[in-house]
Amino acid sequence: MTANTQEALTSAALSFQLMTRAEPPELVIATIKSLLAVKEACDEILIIDNNNKETSLYEPLAAFCQSLDAELNVHFHHIDHVEGFKAGALNLALGLMSPDCSHIVVVDSDYQALPHARASITQAIAQYPEHTLLQFPQFYRNEGQLDAHSELNHYFNHHLYRSFNRNRALSTGTYAVIRRSDLLSIGGWSGASITEDAQMGVLMHRQGFRSQFVPEVIARSYCHRLTT
């Protein structure tokens, strides 16, 4: 890899994409703020609030995004009657995103980016320049629930961590980094399944594209203990 290629990959423009539906606005705003703290000027943040008629839940988001400087490239869209489950909203984002962005970063509304998130993403893009999908692990920021954390993180810490599986990763949703051109070449996100992330991974591998699990925590959510 030449120095120019390395520099181009490291400075890749990213489209951080959040799909929301009836989420607590303060939670989503905290996630947006965490992305603002790590994004570069060439990046954008897209929020697609869909199929949600509760104005009290999406109007504060719209107001917050509108209050930001336009140069930050934060764009909020509220769209009803979106078909195709979450895939439908993701396809809307795919059509609305800037063509200058080479990669999509899918972000769940409760996953706050850590300070090194963007640097780790662009380093992974440079390390795996031929890969369509780079999947980072899910992780949780609250303490005192190690039993729940262990169960939820088992897939990443044991299954995907194995060397045999690292380059066969399916997308697990949040903090999946996807090459835009390759996603477009397979027709975007499939609405044939409610697990559009794994479905995308299957379709991607079927077309001969490559993926890689990157075992580095770059964002954290909040683990809610399940009770019976």
Tab-separated table of C-alpha atoms in Angstrom:
chain	number	residue	atom	x	y	z
A	1	MET	CA	0.000	0.000	0.000
A	2	THR	CA	1.407	3.375	-0.989
A	3	ALA	CA	1.674	6.313	1.398
A	4	ASN	CA	-0.949	8.194	-0.626
A	5	THR	CA	-3.371	5.266	-0.443
A	6	GLN	CA	-2.781	4.960	3.293
A	7	GLU	CA	-3.442	8.670	3.797
A	8	ALA	CA	-6.620	8.535	1.697
A	9	LEU	CA	-7.996	5.606	3.663
A	10	THR	CA	-7.116	7.114	7.039
A	11	SER	CA	-8.967	10.305	6.106
A	12	ALA	CA	-12.059	8.484	4.795
A	13	ALA	CA	-15.297	10.442	5.164
A	14	LEU	CA	-17.824	8.655	7.377
A	15	SER	CA	-21.606	8.798	7.506
A	16	PHE	CA	-22.759	8.037	11.064
A	17	GLN	CA	-26.357	6.830	10.752
A	18	LEU	CA	-28.906	6.559	13.590
A	19	MET	CA	-32.349	5.051	13.053
A	20	THR	CA	-34.753	6.093	15.814
A	21	ARG	CA	-38.345	5.271	16.635
A	22	ALA	CA	-39.943	6.515	19.853
A	23	GLU	CA	-36.609	6.727	21.666
A	24	PRO	CA	-36.135	9.006	24.697
A	25	PRO	CA	-34.813	12.224	23.124
A	26	GLU	CA	-32.246	12.860	25.858
A	27	LEU	CA	-30.725	9.428	25.166
A	28	VAL	CA	-30.409	10.087	21.429
A	29	ILE	CA	-29.044	13.597	21.999
A	30	ALA	CA	-26.337	12.174	24.285
A	31	THR	CA	-25.346	9.772	21.511
A	32	ILE	CA	-25.270	12.573	18.928
A	33	LYS	CA	-23.067	14.657	21.238
A	34	SER	CA	-20.644	11.741	21.599
A	35	LEU	CA	-20.386	11.555	17.797
A	36	LEU	CA	-19.890	15.311	17.511
A	37	ALA	CA	-16.926	14.945	19.852
A	38	VAL	CA	-15.166	12.487	17.515
A	39	LYS	CA	-16.273	13.348	13.964
A	40	GLU	CA	-14.153	15.209	11.447
A	41	ALA	CA	-15.380	18.059	9.259
A	42	CYS	CA	-15.755	15.694	6.300
A	43	ASP	CA	-18.100	13.377	8.220
A	44	GLU	CA	-21.856	13.614	8.587
A	45	ILE	CA	-24.435	12.437	11.114
A	46	LEU	CA	-27.824	11.316	9.780
A	47	ILE	CA	-30.787	10.693	12.076
A	48	ILE	CA	-33.829	9.003	10.527
A	49	ASP	CA	-36.775	9.063	12.935
A	50	ASN	CA	-39.411	6.816	11.422
A	51	ASN	CA	-42.930	5.529	12.023
A	52	ASN	CA	-43.317	7.569	15.200
A	53	LYS	CA	-46.303	9.849	15.753
A	54	GLU	CA	-45.273	10.913	19.272
A	55	THR	CA	-44.210	14.492	18.615
A	56	SER	CA	-42.920	14.844	22.177
A	57	LEU	CA	-40.284	12.232	21.346
A	58	TYR	CA	-39.001	13.494	18.014
A	59	GLU	CA	-39.525	17.263	18.106
A	60	PRO	CA	-36.794	17.775	20.761
A	61	LEU	CA	-34.425	15.846	18.482
A	62	ALA	CA	-35.347	18.007	15.524
A	63	ALA	CA	-34.873	21.174	17.586
A	64	PHE	CA	-31.483	20.047	18.877
A	65	CYS	CA	-30.205	19.185	15.405
A	66	GLN	CA	-31.509	22.454	13.966
A	67	SER	CA	-29.706	24.383	16.715
A	68	LEU	CA	-26.330	23.062	15.581
A	69	ASP	CA	-24.013	24.863	13.202
A	70	ALA	CA	-24.681	23.750	9.626
A	71	GLU	CA	-20.976	23.060	9.173
A	72	LEU	CA	-21.286	20.131	11.589
A	73	ASN	CA	-23.301	18.215	8.956
A	74	VAL	CA	-25.955	16.855	11.316
A	75	HIS	CA	-29.177	16.093	9.459
A	76	PHE	CA	-32.457	15.028	11.090
A	77	HIS	CA	-35.337	13.537	9.095
A	78	HIS	CA	-38.718	12.462	10.472
A	79	ILE	CA	-40.481	10.138	8.025
A	80	ASP	CA	-43.667	8.144	8.612
A	81	HIS	CA	-45.057	5.135	6.723
A	82	VAL	CA	-41.618	3.604	6.201
A	83	GLU	CA	-41.922	0.001	5.050
A	84	GLY	CA	-39.422	-2.811	5.386
A	85	PHE	CA	-38.740	-2.660	9.117
A	86	LYS	CA	-35.434	-1.028	10.094
A	87	ALA	CA	-34.026	-1.887	6.662
A	88	GLY	CA	-36.468	0.583	5.145
A	89	ALA	CA	-35.124	3.412	7.300
A	90	LEU	CA	-31.533	2.391	6.594
A	91	ASN	CA	-32.233	2.465	2.865
A	92	LEU	CA	-33.633	5.977	3.244
A	93	ALA	CA	-30.378	6.980	4.931
A	94	LEU	CA	-28.418	5.289	2.152
A	95	GLY	CA	-30.219	7.478	-0.368
A	96	LEU	CA	-29.879	10.652	1.694
A	97	MET	CA	-26.227	10.322	2.663
A	98	SER	CA	-23.540	12.422	1.073
A	99	PRO	CA	-21.871	10.737	-1.921
A	100	ASP	CA	-18.602	12.088	-0.545
A	101	CYS	CA	-18.808	9.605	2.356
A	102	SER	CA	-17.160	6.299	1.504
A	103	HIS	CA	-18.312	4.365	4.570
A	104	ILE	CA	-21.460	4.047	6.666
A	105	VAL	CA	-21.211	3.642	10.434
A	106	VAL	CA	-24.445	2.236	11.847
A	107	VAL	CA	-25.054	3.572	15.370
A	108	ASP	CA	-27.790	2.438	17.744
A	109	SER	CA	-29.413	5.362	19.517
A	110	ASP	CA	-28.075	4.392	22.965
A	111	TYR	CA	-24.457	3.662	21.968
A	112	GLN	CA	-22.174	6.533	22.890
A	113	ALA	CA	-18.892	6.777	21.007
A	114	LEU	CA	-15.661	6.691	22.993
A	115	PRO	CA	-13.027	9.377	22.273
A	116	HIS	CA	-10.914	7.083	20.091
A	117	ALA	CA	-13.851	5.747	18.045
A	118	ARG	CA	-13.217	7.557	14.784
A	119	ALA	CA	-9.468	6.964	14.848
A	120	SER	CA	-10.048	3.248	15.395
A	121	ILE	CA	-12.556	3.094	12.543
A	122	THR	CA	-10.270	4.789	10.029
A	123	GLN	CA	-7.300	2.701	11.159
A	124	ALA	CA	-9.360	-0.442	10.545
A	125	ILE	CA	-10.372	0.825	7.088
A	126	ALA	CA	-6.685	1.344	6.293
A	127	GLN	CA	-5.742	-2.071	7.698
A	128	TYR	CA	-8.468	-3.893	5.732
A	129	PRO	CA	-8.762	-1.833	2.531
A	130	GLU	CA	-10.482	-4.594	0.533
A	131	HIS	CA	-13.157	-5.374	3.113
A	132	THR	CA	-16.826	-4.462	2.796
A	133	LEU	CA	-17.779	-4.874	6.469
A	134	LEU	CA	-15.833	-4.118	9.628
A	135	GLN	CA	-17.737	-5.071	12.762
A	136	PHE	CA	-16.793	-3.644	16.158
A	137	PRO	CA	-18.116	-5.256	19.382
A	138	GLN	CA	-21.030	-4.190	21.504
A	139	PHE	CA	-20.208	-3.196	25.080
A	140	TYR	CA	-21.910	-1.682	28.127
A	141	ARG	CA	-21.007	1.260	30.324
A	142	ASN	CA	-22.856	0.598	33.595
A	143	GLU	CA	-21.140	-1.269	36.411
A	144	GLY	CA	-22.379	-3.887	38.842
A	145	GLN	CA	-23.992	-6.214	36.297
A	146	LEU	CA	-21.065	-8.402	35.311
A	147	ASP	CA	-23.268	-11.481	34.969
A	148	ALA	CA	-25.504	-9.759	32.431
A	149	HIS	CA	-22.531	-8.220	30.626
A	150	SER	CA	-20.847	-11.621	30.359
A	151	GLU	CA	-23.907	-13.183	28.777
A	152	LEU	CA	-24.515	-10.321	26.348
A	153	ASN	CA	-20.854	-10.113	25.312
A	154	HIS	CA	-20.368	-13.875	24.868
A	155	TYR	CA	-20.880	-13.710	21.101
A	156	PHE	CA	-18.112	-11.134	20.696
A	157	ASN	CA	-15.704	-12.350	23.383
A	158	HIS	CA	-15.827	-16.030	22.437
A	159	HIS	CA	-17.514	-16.788	19.111
A	160	LEU	CA	-16.391	-13.887	16.922
A	161	TYR	CA	-13.045	-13.553	18.701
A	162	ARG	CA	-11.890	-16.940	17.391
A	163	SER	CA	-9.452	-16.536	14.525
A	164	PHE	CA	-11.572	-18.791	12.292
A	165	ASN	CA	-14.586	-16.519	12.695
A	166	ARG	CA	-12.993	-13.071	12.691
A	167	ASN	CA	-12.945	-12.839	8.899
A	168	ARG	CA	-16.409	-14.351	8.523
A	169	ALA	CA	-18.301	-11.832	10.634
A	170	LEU	CA	-21.915	-11.003	9.964
A	171	SER	CA	-23.113	-7.556	10.901
A	172	THR	CA	-24.533	-7.253	14.397
A	173	GLY	CA	-25.943	-3.785	13.849
A	174	THR	CA	-24.409	-1.016	15.880
A	175	TYR	CA	-20.889	0.062	14.951
A	176	ALA	CA	-20.877	-1.910	11.755
A	177	VAL	CA	-18.688	-0.020	9.282
A	178	ILE	CA	-19.827	-0.682	5.711
A	179	ARG	CA	-18.377	0.389	2.390
A	180	ARG	CA	-21.116	2.389	0.676
A	181	SER	CA	-20.320	1.288	-2.887
A	182	ASP	CA	-20.460	-2.409	-1.970
A	183	LEU	CA	-23.760	-2.014	-0.117
A	184	LEU	CA	-25.234	-0.301	-3.169
A	185	SER	CA	-23.969	-3.116	-5.397
A	186	ILE	CA	-26.040	-5.706	-3.497
A	187	GLY	CA	-29.159	-3.546	-3.675
A	188	GLY	CA	-28.930	-1.921	-0.260
A	189	TRP	CA	-30.500	-3.320	2.883
A	190	SER	CA	-32.913	-6.225	2.514
A	191	GLY	CA	-36.322	-5.897	4.152
A	192	ALA	CA	-36.912	-9.640	3.846
A	193	SER	CA	-35.866	-10.131	7.472
A	194	ILE	CA	-36.268	-8.171	10.691
A	195	THR	CA	-32.579	-8.951	11.330
A	196	GLU	CA	-31.462	-6.786	8.439
A	197	ASP	CA	-27.902	-6.627	9.764
A	198	ALA	CA	-27.243	-10.382	9.638
A	199	GLN	CA	-29.155	-10.620	6.356
A	200	MET	CA	-26.869	-8.007	4.834
A	201	GLY	CA	-23.849	-10.024	5.948
A	202	VAL	CA	-25.191	-13.179	4.317
A	203	LEU	CA	-25.911	-11.376	1.031
A	204	MET	CA	-22.502	-9.708	1.159
A	205	HIS	CA	-20.607	-12.981	1.582
A	206	ARG	CA	-22.730	-14.605	-1.113
A	207	GLN	CA	-21.377	-11.986	-3.528
A	208	GLY	CA	-17.794	-12.720	-2.499
A	209	PHE	CA	-17.268	-9.623	-0.357
A	210	ARG	CA	-15.117	-9.795	2.757
A	211	SER	CA	-15.707	-8.918	6.404
A	212	GLN	CA	-13.628	-8.613	9.546
A	213	PHE	CA	-14.400	-8.508	13.253
A	214	VAL	CA	-12.290	-5.829	14.952
A	215	PRO	CA	-12.034	-6.726	18.684
A	216	GLU	CA	-11.760	-3.188	20.004
A	217	VAL	CA	-14.422	-1.447	22.081
A	218	ILE	CA	-15.162	1.979	20.581
A	219	ALA	CA	-18.647	2.646	22.018
A	220	ARG	CA	-20.745	1.635	24.993
A	221	SER	CA	-24.427	1.266	25.709
A	222	TYR	CA	-26.383	0.879	28.932
A	223	CYS	CA	-27.281	-2.647	29.996
A	224	HIS	CA	-30.835	-2.985	31.320
A	225	ARG	CA	-31.199	-5.973	33.617
A	226	LEU	CA	-33.928	-8.337	32.522
A	227	THR	CA	-36.363	-9.377	35.245
A	228	THR	CA	-39.102	-11.992	35.344
